[in-house]
């Protein structure tokens, strides 16, 4: 019996040690994300398959040990104010480390005639997906901003945080309840669940010229309760985020409001309850680090809770807002609970309390791969302008895959063409194309995505080759992702402004691509 007791104690000790090691391992999950490169230029975040993350004006939420990034998609070519522009829908990405994001697709099917009529370019559009979990109903609740009805919102439910979501009845809100449908009634919003399980909706009242209001939701979070605090801000504001920290409630917002602006202010107010009374506003940034505020998300670290601030780095109302990047960094607080002025950071590292290290998708038979670090976009491939990227084959076999991360802009009127050449010692094209592949313009996303072609041509280890991008487009252009941080001066990138007659080496530049070679 004594031996059994000692053996049991040993087993308990072993299990306790394993648990401690597990917690320690979890605490070592590092999340390092890059907002800007060392030259303070925006860089693009990519998914686990190497495509730009196309989820804007949304939020990061944490459900059941997984981080979810929700946002509006622009990849199909939505343009605010362009009547024929399609609505792209809302996407979600998941991650266990907030660095490696896996595309989980759309929250619901937005291609239907109904949703196109509600949200395409002939309307004011549909924006800002926010998801909260209702413990009483065990349902995830999605609110989106629309402009085809009275309330200004549509609501959905799902048993899964990634959807698919199903629309429920139109919500009723206390503000602008008697206003005509399909107008600028209520807009930009945030959903918030308090510690006691009460839900709230912070939203923008456009009829009062952009004041922010907060309304308590019904128990199921599917509609407003009628209990509301109006005119928390004096007007000309939007994009609210509502959160609680150490008994203080905070409301951050865009100050002033400025749709798709690349640098509008962020201010905040505080209260002892979500319904106020609220303090006067204090500005913590005059440019939101080059964007417009989008969300504030509580994230638990090994050192305690932080409040991650996000802004969308819009392109000053450019035609292609899928190119907008993201700024993410924790807010900093003083001893009295006030938020300190924002200091924009190129890079942020977090030690997550919950998470595990993610990874990029493994590419089978990969030969060349430029990776995903510090890439930015440029768009000029059209008419006489061509772009090239050279490489060496590391093994003999069949070049069966070439992937180039590209996008379209301003509706090109001709297809994209990818050509494969042999290359000289400077990695410039020589001779006639080994392969020419036509990419239909309608198949190229507006968001930087992988266009994958299969040349199926023999290559020899140590030999040089170059892929060339060109188009006859005289309206619009195609873009490419690149960085100028290659350690070798001639990293293979080249440029032609005369239709491919002459090429110029672009020093230290790499265009984002990968190749695979299957051995014979």
PDB file of C-alpha atoms in Angstrom, residues 237-470:
ATOM      1  CA  UNK A 237     -17.207  60.757 -36.520  1.00  0.00           C
ATOM      2  CA  UNK A 238     -17.512  57.059 -37.428  1.00  0.00           C
ATOM      3  CA  UNK A 239     -15.854  53.615 -37.017  1.00  0.00           C
ATOM      4  CA  UNK A 240     -16.488  53.085 -33.272  1.00  0.00           C
ATOM      5  CA  UNK A 241     -14.884  50.367 -31.149  1.00  0.00           C
ATOM      6  CA  UNK A 242     -16.301  49.610 -27.693  1.00  0.00           C
ATOM      7  CA  UNK A 243     -14.342  47.696 -25.024  1.00  0.00           C
ATOM      8  CA  UNK A 244     -13.821  47.442 -21.263  1.00  0.00           C
ATOM      9  CA  UNK A 245     -10.590  47.523 -19.243  1.00  0.00           C
ATOM     10  CA  UNK A 246     -10.333  47.366 -15.437  1.00  0.00           C
ATOM     11  CA  UNK A 247     -13.863  48.661 -14.895  1.00  0.00           C
ATOM     12  CA  UNK A 248     -13.560  51.506 -17.405  1.00  0.00           C
ATOM     13  CA  UNK A 249     -15.449  51.439 -20.708  1.00  0.00           C
ATOM     14  CA  UNK A 250     -13.732  52.909 -23.744  1.00  0.00           C
ATOM     15  CA  UNK A 251     -15.073  54.108 -27.072  1.00  0.00           C
ATOM     16  CA  UNK A 252     -12.518  54.749 -29.812  1.00  0.00           C
ATOM     17  CA  UNK A 253     -13.573  56.230 -33.139  1.00  0.00           C
ATOM     18  CA  UNK A 254     -12.488  57.920 -36.359  1.00  0.00           C
ATOM     19  CA  UNK A 255     -12.163  61.643 -35.690  1.00  0.00           C
ATOM     20  CA  UNK A 256     -13.025  63.093 -38.132  1.00  0.00           C
ATOM     21  CA  UNK A 257     -14.926  60.647 -40.329  1.00  0.00           C
ATOM     22  CA  UNK A 258     -13.274  60.206 -43.696  1.00  0.00           C
ATOM     23  CA  UNK A 259     -14.150  57.207 -45.850  1.00  0.00           C
ATOM     24  CA  UNK A 260     -11.128  55.443 -47.398  1.00  0.00           C
ATOM     25  CA  UNK A 261      -8.755  58.142 -46.143  1.00  0.00           C
ATOM     26  CA  UNK A 262      -5.074  57.317 -45.724  1.00  0.00           C
ATOM     27  CA  UNK A 263      -4.651  59.052 -42.390  1.00  0.00           C
ATOM     28  CA  UNK A 264      -7.545  60.326 -40.280  1.00  0.00           C
ATOM     29  CA  UNK A 265      -7.482  60.819 -36.513  1.00  0.00           C
ATOM     30  CA  UNK A 266      -8.339  58.420 -33.688  1.00  0.00           C
ATOM     31  CA  UNK A 267     -10.000  59.726 -30.509  1.00  0.00           C
ATOM     32  CA  UNK A 268     -11.521  58.050 -27.460  1.00  0.00           C
ATOM     33  CA  UNK A 269     -13.973  58.611 -24.605  1.00  0.00           C
ATOM     34  CA  UNK A 270     -14.529  56.787 -21.303  1.00  0.00           C
ATOM     35  CA  UNK A 271     -17.477  55.887 -19.071  1.00  0.00           C
ATOM     36  CA  UNK A 272     -18.342  53.769 -16.030  1.00  0.00           C
ATOM     37  CA  UNK A 273     -21.087  51.937 -17.926  1.00  0.00           C
ATOM     38  CA  UNK A 274     -21.585  51.234 -21.647  1.00  0.00           C
ATOM     39  CA  UNK A 275     -24.537  53.643 -21.693  1.00  0.00           C
ATOM     40  CA  UNK A 276     -22.558  56.442 -20.101  1.00  0.00           C
ATOM     41  CA  UNK A 277     -22.402  59.231 -19.239  1.00  0.00           C
ATOM     42  CA  UNK A 278     -19.332  59.536 -21.468  1.00  0.00           C
ATOM     43  CA  UNK A 279     -16.348  61.842 -21.046  1.00  0.00           C
ATOM     44  CA  UNK A 280     -15.145  64.423 -23.511  1.00  0.00           C
ATOM     45  CA  UNK A 281     -13.089  63.127 -26.408  1.00  0.00           C
ATOM     46  CA  UNK A 282      -9.301  62.978 -26.435  1.00  0.00           C
ATOM     47  CA  UNK A 283      -7.341  62.456 -29.647  1.00  0.00           C
ATOM     48  CA  UNK A 284      -4.551  59.863 -29.444  1.00  0.00           C
ATOM     49  CA  UNK A 285      -3.456  60.009 -33.094  1.00  0.00           C
ATOM     50  CA  UNK A 286      -3.926  62.546 -35.852  1.00  0.00           C
ATOM     51  CA  UNK A 287      -3.463  60.006 -38.652  1.00  0.00           C
ATOM     52  CA  UNK A 288      -4.155  56.492 -37.233  1.00  0.00           C
ATOM     53  CA  UNK A 289      -0.675  55.475 -38.421  1.00  0.00           C
ATOM     54  CA  UNK A 290      -1.600  56.133 -42.033  1.00  0.00           C
ATOM     55  CA  UNK A 291      -5.121  54.746 -42.041  1.00  0.00           C
ATOM     56  CA  UNK A 292      -8.545  54.819 -40.428  1.00  0.00           C
ATOM     57  CA  UNK A 293      -9.397  53.048 -37.130  1.00  0.00           C
ATOM     58  CA  UNK A 294     -11.104  49.687 -37.560  1.00  0.00           C
ATOM     59  CA  UNK A 295     -11.117  47.727 -34.276  1.00  0.00           C
ATOM     60  CA  UNK A 296      -9.786  47.280 -30.750  1.00  0.00           C
ATOM     61  CA  UNK A 297      -9.585  43.610 -29.715  1.00  0.00           C
ATOM     62  CA  UNK A 298      -8.731  42.251 -26.244  1.00  0.00           C
ATOM     63  CA  UNK A 299      -5.910  39.726 -26.624  1.00  0.00           C
ATOM     64  CA  UNK A 300      -4.594  37.716 -23.667  1.00  0.00           C
ATOM     65  CA  UNK A 301      -0.802  37.535 -23.369  1.00  0.00           C
ATOM     66  CA  UNK A 302       1.376  35.700 -20.876  1.00  0.00           C
ATOM     67  CA  UNK A 303       1.895  39.099 -19.215  1.00  0.00           C
ATOM     68  CA  UNK A 304      -1.832  39.922 -19.076  1.00  0.00           C
ATOM     69  CA  UNK A 305      -4.507  41.406 -21.304  1.00  0.00           C
ATOM     70  CA  UNK A 306      -3.667  43.864 -24.070  1.00  0.00           C
ATOM     71  CA  UNK A 307      -5.986  45.827 -26.343  1.00  0.00           C
ATOM     72  CA  UNK A 308      -4.891  45.443 -29.929  1.00  0.00           C
ATOM     73  CA  UNK A 309      -5.681  48.482 -32.069  1.00  0.00           C
ATOM     74  CA  UNK A 310      -6.193  48.016 -35.788  1.00  0.00           C
ATOM     75  CA  UNK A 311      -6.484  50.517 -38.612  1.00  0.00           C
ATOM     76  CA  UNK A 312      -7.055  50.028 -42.323  1.00  0.00           C
ATOM     77  CA  UNK A 313      -4.296  51.620 -44.388  1.00  0.00           C
ATOM     78  CA  UNK A 314      -6.550  52.777 -47.203  1.00  0.00           C
ATOM     79  CA  UNK A 315      -5.136  54.134 -50.432  1.00  0.00           C
ATOM     80  CA  UNK A 316      -6.748  57.584 -50.364  1.00  0.00           C
ATOM     81  CA  UNK A 317      -9.904  56.462 -52.165  1.00  0.00           C
ATOM     82  CA  UNK A 318      -7.897  54.660 -54.873  1.00  0.00           C
ATOM     83  CA  UNK A 319      -9.892  52.482 -57.241  1.00  0.00           C
ATOM     84  CA  UNK A 320      -8.515  49.258 -55.771  1.00  0.00           C
ATOM     85  CA  UNK A 321      -9.017  49.148 -52.016  1.00  0.00           C
ATOM     86  CA  UNK A 322      -8.115  45.449 -51.849  1.00  0.00           C
ATOM     87  CA  UNK A 323      -4.527  46.764 -51.812  1.00  0.00           C
ATOM     88  CA  UNK A 324      -5.119  48.394 -48.438  1.00  0.00           C
ATOM     89  CA  UNK A 325      -2.845  47.000 -45.737  1.00  0.00           C
ATOM     90  CA  UNK A 326      -3.196  46.816 -41.963  1.00  0.00           C
ATOM     91  CA  UNK A 327      -1.702  48.491 -38.909  1.00  0.00           C
ATOM     92  CA  UNK A 328      -1.879  46.428 -35.695  1.00  0.00           C
ATOM     93  CA  UNK A 329      -0.331  47.402 -32.354  1.00  0.00           C
ATOM     94  CA  UNK A 330      -1.395  47.401 -28.675  1.00  0.00           C
ATOM     95  CA  UNK A 331      -2.779  50.558 -27.110  1.00  0.00           C
ATOM     96  CA  UNK A 332      -0.805  51.848 -24.119  1.00  0.00           C
ATOM     97  CA  UNK A 333      -2.474  53.040 -20.919  1.00  0.00           C
ATOM     98  CA  UNK A 334      -1.400  55.370 -18.105  1.00  0.00           C
ATOM     99  CA  UNK A 335      -1.873  54.540 -14.397  1.00  0.00           C
ATOM    100  CA  UNK A 336      -5.170  56.456 -14.306  1.00  0.00           C
ATOM    101  CA  UNK A 337      -6.548  54.434 -17.236  1.00  0.00           C
ATOM    102  CA  UNK A 338      -6.129  57.120 -19.878  1.00  0.00           C
ATOM    103  CA  UNK A 339      -4.894  55.975 -23.291  1.00  0.00           C
ATOM    104  CA  UNK A 340      -1.453  57.319 -24.150  1.00  0.00           C
ATOM    105  CA  UNK A 341      -0.825  59.000 -27.513  1.00  0.00           C
ATOM    106  CA  UNK A 342      -0.160  56.379 -30.184  1.00  0.00           C
ATOM    107  CA  UNK A 343       3.402  55.757 -31.366  1.00  0.00           C
ATOM    108  CA  UNK A 344       3.373  54.027 -34.745  1.00  0.00           C
ATOM    109  CA  UNK A 345       5.491  50.857 -34.789  1.00  0.00           C
ATOM    110  CA  UNK A 346       7.062  49.120 -37.766  1.00  0.00           C
ATOM    111  CA  UNK A 347       6.979  45.746 -36.010  1.00  0.00           C
ATOM    112  CA  UNK A 348       5.158  44.282 -33.024  1.00  0.00           C
ATOM    113  CA  UNK A 349       5.913  41.070 -31.097  1.00  0.00           C
ATOM    114  CA  UNK A 350       3.373  39.548 -28.703  1.00  0.00           C
ATOM    115  CA  UNK A 351       3.720  36.530 -26.409  1.00  0.00           C
ATOM    116  CA  UNK A 352       0.311  34.890 -26.642  1.00  0.00           C
ATOM    117  CA  UNK A 353      -1.238  33.199 -23.617  1.00  0.00           C
ATOM    118  CA  UNK A 354      -3.189  30.906 -25.925  1.00  0.00           C
ATOM    119  CA  UNK A 355      -1.918  29.682 -29.251  1.00  0.00           C
ATOM    120  CA  UNK A 356       0.451  27.452 -31.161  1.00  0.00           C
ATOM    121  CA  UNK A 357       2.948  28.157 -33.889  1.00  0.00           C
ATOM    122  CA  UNK A 358       1.488  28.163 -37.383  1.00  0.00           C
ATOM    123  CA  UNK A 359       3.206  27.668 -40.712  1.00  0.00           C
ATOM    124  CA  UNK A 360       2.902  28.404 -44.390  1.00  0.00           C
ATOM    125  CA  UNK A 361       1.440  25.724 -46.647  1.00  0.00           C
ATOM    126  CA  UNK A 362       4.115  23.314 -47.841  1.00  0.00           C
ATOM    127  CA  UNK A 363       4.746  23.477 -51.591  1.00  0.00           C
ATOM    128  CA  UNK A 364       5.452  20.048 -53.054  1.00  0.00           C
ATOM    129  CA  UNK A 365       8.511  19.820 -55.352  1.00  0.00           C
ATOM    130  CA  UNK A 366       9.351  23.497 -54.724  1.00  0.00           C
ATOM    131  CA  UNK A 367      12.542  24.707 -56.407  1.00  0.00           C
ATOM    132  CA  UNK A 368      12.477  28.508 -56.078  1.00  0.00           C
ATOM    133  CA  UNK A 369      10.408  30.377 -53.490  1.00  0.00           C
ATOM    134  CA  UNK A 370      10.820  34.048 -52.566  1.00  0.00           C
ATOM    135  CA  UNK A 371       8.663  33.667 -49.431  1.00  0.00           C
ATOM    136  CA  UNK A 372       6.279  36.323 -48.070  1.00  0.00           C
ATOM    137  CA  UNK A 373       8.419  38.725 -46.058  1.00  0.00           C
ATOM    138  CA  UNK A 374       8.267  42.510 -46.576  1.00  0.00           C
ATOM    139  CA  UNK A 375       6.593  42.512 -49.986  1.00  0.00           C
ATOM    140  CA  UNK A 376       4.725  45.536 -51.322  1.00  0.00           C
ATOM    141  CA  UNK A 377       2.764  46.082 -54.514  1.00  0.00           C
ATOM    142  CA  UNK A 378       3.181  48.094 -57.698  1.00  0.00           C
ATOM    143  CA  UNK A 379       1.001  48.166 -60.800  1.00  0.00           C
ATOM    144  CA  UNK A 380       2.218  49.123 -64.281  1.00  0.00           C
ATOM    145  CA  UNK A 381       2.220  46.014 -66.506  1.00  0.00           C
ATOM    146  CA  UNK A 382       0.434  47.215 -69.647  1.00  0.00           C
ATOM    147  CA  UNK A 383       1.006  48.207 -73.244  1.00  0.00           C
ATOM    148  CA  UNK A 384       4.818  48.489 -73.616  1.00  0.00           C
ATOM    149  CA  UNK A 385       5.762  47.867 -69.965  1.00  0.00           C
ATOM    150  CA  UNK A 386       6.898  44.351 -69.055  1.00  0.00           C
ATOM    151  CA  UNK A 387       8.298  42.850 -65.861  1.00  0.00           C
ATOM    152  CA  UNK A 388      10.671  39.900 -65.579  1.00  0.00           C
ATOM    153  CA  UNK A 389      11.974  37.667 -62.810  1.00  0.00           C
ATOM    154  CA  UNK A 390      14.923  35.364 -63.425  1.00  0.00           C
ATOM    155  CA  UNK A 391      15.959  32.256 -61.515  1.00  0.00           C
ATOM    156  CA  UNK A 392      18.258  29.227 -61.616  1.00  0.00           C
ATOM    157  CA  UNK A 393      16.918  25.707 -61.662  1.00  0.00           C
ATOM    158  CA  UNK A 394      18.470  23.724 -58.817  1.00  0.00           C
ATOM    159  CA  UNK A 395      17.670  20.339 -60.342  1.00  0.00           C
ATOM    160  CA  UNK A 396      16.979  18.752 -63.687  1.00  0.00           C
ATOM    161  CA  UNK A 397      13.419  17.852 -64.477  1.00  0.00           C
ATOM    162  CA  UNK A 398      10.109  19.287 -65.686  1.00  0.00           C
ATOM    163  CA  UNK A 399       9.193  22.850 -64.723  1.00  0.00           C
ATOM    164  CA  UNK A 400       5.608  21.970 -63.947  1.00  0.00           C
ATOM    165  CA  UNK A 401       4.505  24.980 -61.860  1.00  0.00           C
ATOM    166  CA  UNK A 402       5.197  28.707 -61.933  1.00  0.00           C
ATOM    167  CA  UNK A 403       3.275  30.905 -59.517  1.00  0.00           C
ATOM    168  CA  UNK A 404       3.336  34.694 -59.643  1.00  0.00           C
ATOM    169  CA  UNK A 405       1.448  36.898 -57.177  1.00  0.00           C
ATOM    170  CA  UNK A 406      -0.346  39.462 -59.281  1.00  0.00           C
ATOM    171  CA  UNK A 407      -3.500  41.587 -59.396  1.00  0.00           C
ATOM    172  CA  UNK A 408      -5.447  43.844 -61.726  1.00  0.00           C
ATOM    173  CA  UNK A 409      -6.286  47.507 -61.368  1.00  0.00           C
ATOM    174  CA  UNK A 410      -8.636  49.911 -63.161  1.00  0.00           C
ATOM    175  CA  UNK A 411     -10.235  47.264 -65.392  1.00  0.00           C
ATOM    176  CA  UNK A 412      -7.548  46.215 -67.918  1.00  0.00           C
ATOM    177  CA  UNK A 413      -8.885  45.843 -71.454  1.00  0.00           C
ATOM    178  CA  UNK A 414      -6.531  42.993 -72.410  1.00  0.00           C
ATOM    179  CA  UNK A 415      -5.431  39.705 -70.854  1.00  0.00           C
ATOM    180  CA  UNK A 416      -2.288  39.056 -68.848  1.00  0.00           C
ATOM    181  CA  UNK A 417       0.408  37.023 -70.595  1.00  0.00           C
ATOM    182  CA  UNK A 418       3.101  34.979 -68.870  1.00  0.00           C
ATOM    183  CA  UNK A 419       6.113  33.901 -70.935  1.00  0.00           C
ATOM    184  CA  UNK A 420       9.031  31.630 -70.044  1.00  0.00           C
ATOM    185  CA  UNK A 421      12.485  32.252 -71.556  1.00  0.00           C
ATOM    186  CA  UNK A 422      15.983  31.008 -71.147  1.00  0.00           C
ATOM    187  CA  UNK A 423      18.119  33.674 -69.483  1.00  0.00           C
ATOM    188  CA  UNK A 424      21.630  34.989 -69.914  1.00  0.00           C
ATOM    189  CA  UNK A 425      24.247  35.408 -67.201  1.00  0.00           C
ATOM    190  CA  UNK A 426      22.430  38.568 -66.025  1.00  0.00           C
ATOM    191  CA  UNK A 427      19.109  36.702 -65.752  1.00  0.00           C
ATOM    192  CA  UNK A 428      17.639  38.611 -68.697  1.00  0.00           C
ATOM    193  CA  UNK A 429      15.542  36.861 -71.373  1.00  0.00           C
ATOM    194  CA  UNK A 430      17.211  35.577 -74.540  1.00  0.00           C
ATOM    195  CA  UNK A 431      15.837  34.012 -77.691  1.00  0.00           C
ATOM    196  CA  UNK A 432      12.248  33.057 -78.295  1.00  0.00           C
ATOM    197  CA  UNK A 433       9.799  32.142 -75.522  1.00  0.00           C
ATOM    198  CA  UNK A 434       9.921  28.546 -74.346  1.00  0.00           C
ATOM    199  CA  UNK A 435       6.268  28.863 -73.400  1.00  0.00           C
ATOM    200  CA  UNK A 436       3.554  31.522 -73.676  1.00  0.00           C
ATOM    201  CA  UNK A 437       0.451  31.292 -71.493  1.00  0.00           C
ATOM    202  CA  UNK A 438      -2.569  33.578 -71.698  1.00  0.00           C
ATOM    203  CA  UNK A 439      -4.385  34.482 -68.454  1.00  0.00           C
ATOM    204  CA  UNK A 440      -7.923  35.838 -69.069  1.00  0.00           C
ATOM    205  CA  UNK A 441      -8.354  39.233 -67.432  1.00  0.00           C
ATOM    206  CA  UNK A 442     -11.538  38.185 -65.630  1.00  0.00           C
ATOM    207  CA  UNK A 443      -9.638  35.407 -63.833  1.00  0.00           C
ATOM    208  CA  UNK A 444      -7.143  37.815 -62.217  1.00  0.00           C
ATOM    209  CA  UNK A 445      -8.192  39.064 -58.772  1.00  0.00           C
ATOM    210  CA  UNK A 446      -8.033  42.700 -57.702  1.00  0.00           C
ATOM    211  CA  UNK A 447      -6.396  41.455 -54.505  1.00  0.00           C
ATOM    212  CA  UNK A 448      -2.800  40.168 -54.893  1.00  0.00           C
ATOM    213  CA  UNK A 449      -3.299  36.449 -55.512  1.00  0.00           C
ATOM    214  CA  UNK A 450      -1.345  33.532 -56.924  1.00  0.00           C
ATOM    215  CA  UNK A 451      -1.741  32.996 -60.648  1.00  0.00           C
ATOM    216  CA  UNK A 452      -0.441  29.470 -61.192  1.00  0.00           C
ATOM    217  CA  UNK A 453       0.535  28.223 -64.633  1.00  0.00           C
ATOM    218  CA  UNK A 454       2.000  24.897 -65.764  1.00  0.00           C
ATOM    219  CA  UNK A 455       4.690  25.362 -68.415  1.00  0.00           C
ATOM    220  CA  UNK A 456       5.633  21.648 -68.408  1.00  0.00           C
ATOM    221  CA  UNK A 457       8.977  22.344 -70.049  1.00  0.00           C
ATOM    222  CA  UNK A 458      12.287  20.534 -69.380  1.00  0.00           C
ATOM    223  CA  UNK A 459      14.872  22.446 -67.345  1.00  0.00           C
ATOM    224  CA  UNK A 460      18.461  21.647 -66.442  1.00  0.00           C
ATOM    225  CA  UNK A 461      20.090  22.052 -63.046  1.00  0.00           C
ATOM    226  CA  UNK A 462      22.212  25.217 -62.910  1.00  0.00           C
ATOM    227  CA  UNK A 463      20.606  26.728 -66.020  1.00  0.00           C
ATOM    228  CA  UNK A 464      19.020  30.178 -65.922  1.00  0.00           C
ATOM    229  CA  UNK A 465      15.443  31.009 -66.841  1.00  0.00           C
ATOM    230  CA  UNK A 466      13.163  34.031 -66.625  1.00  0.00           C
ATOM    231  CA  UNK A 467       9.422  34.510 -66.417  1.00  0.00           C
ATOM    232  CA  UNK A 468       8.048  37.652 -68.075  1.00  0.00           C
ATOM    233  CA  UNK A 469       4.709  39.373 -67.406  1.00  0.00           C
ATOM    234  CA  UNK A 470       3.167  41.493 -70.133  1.00  0.00           C
TER     235      UNK A 470
END
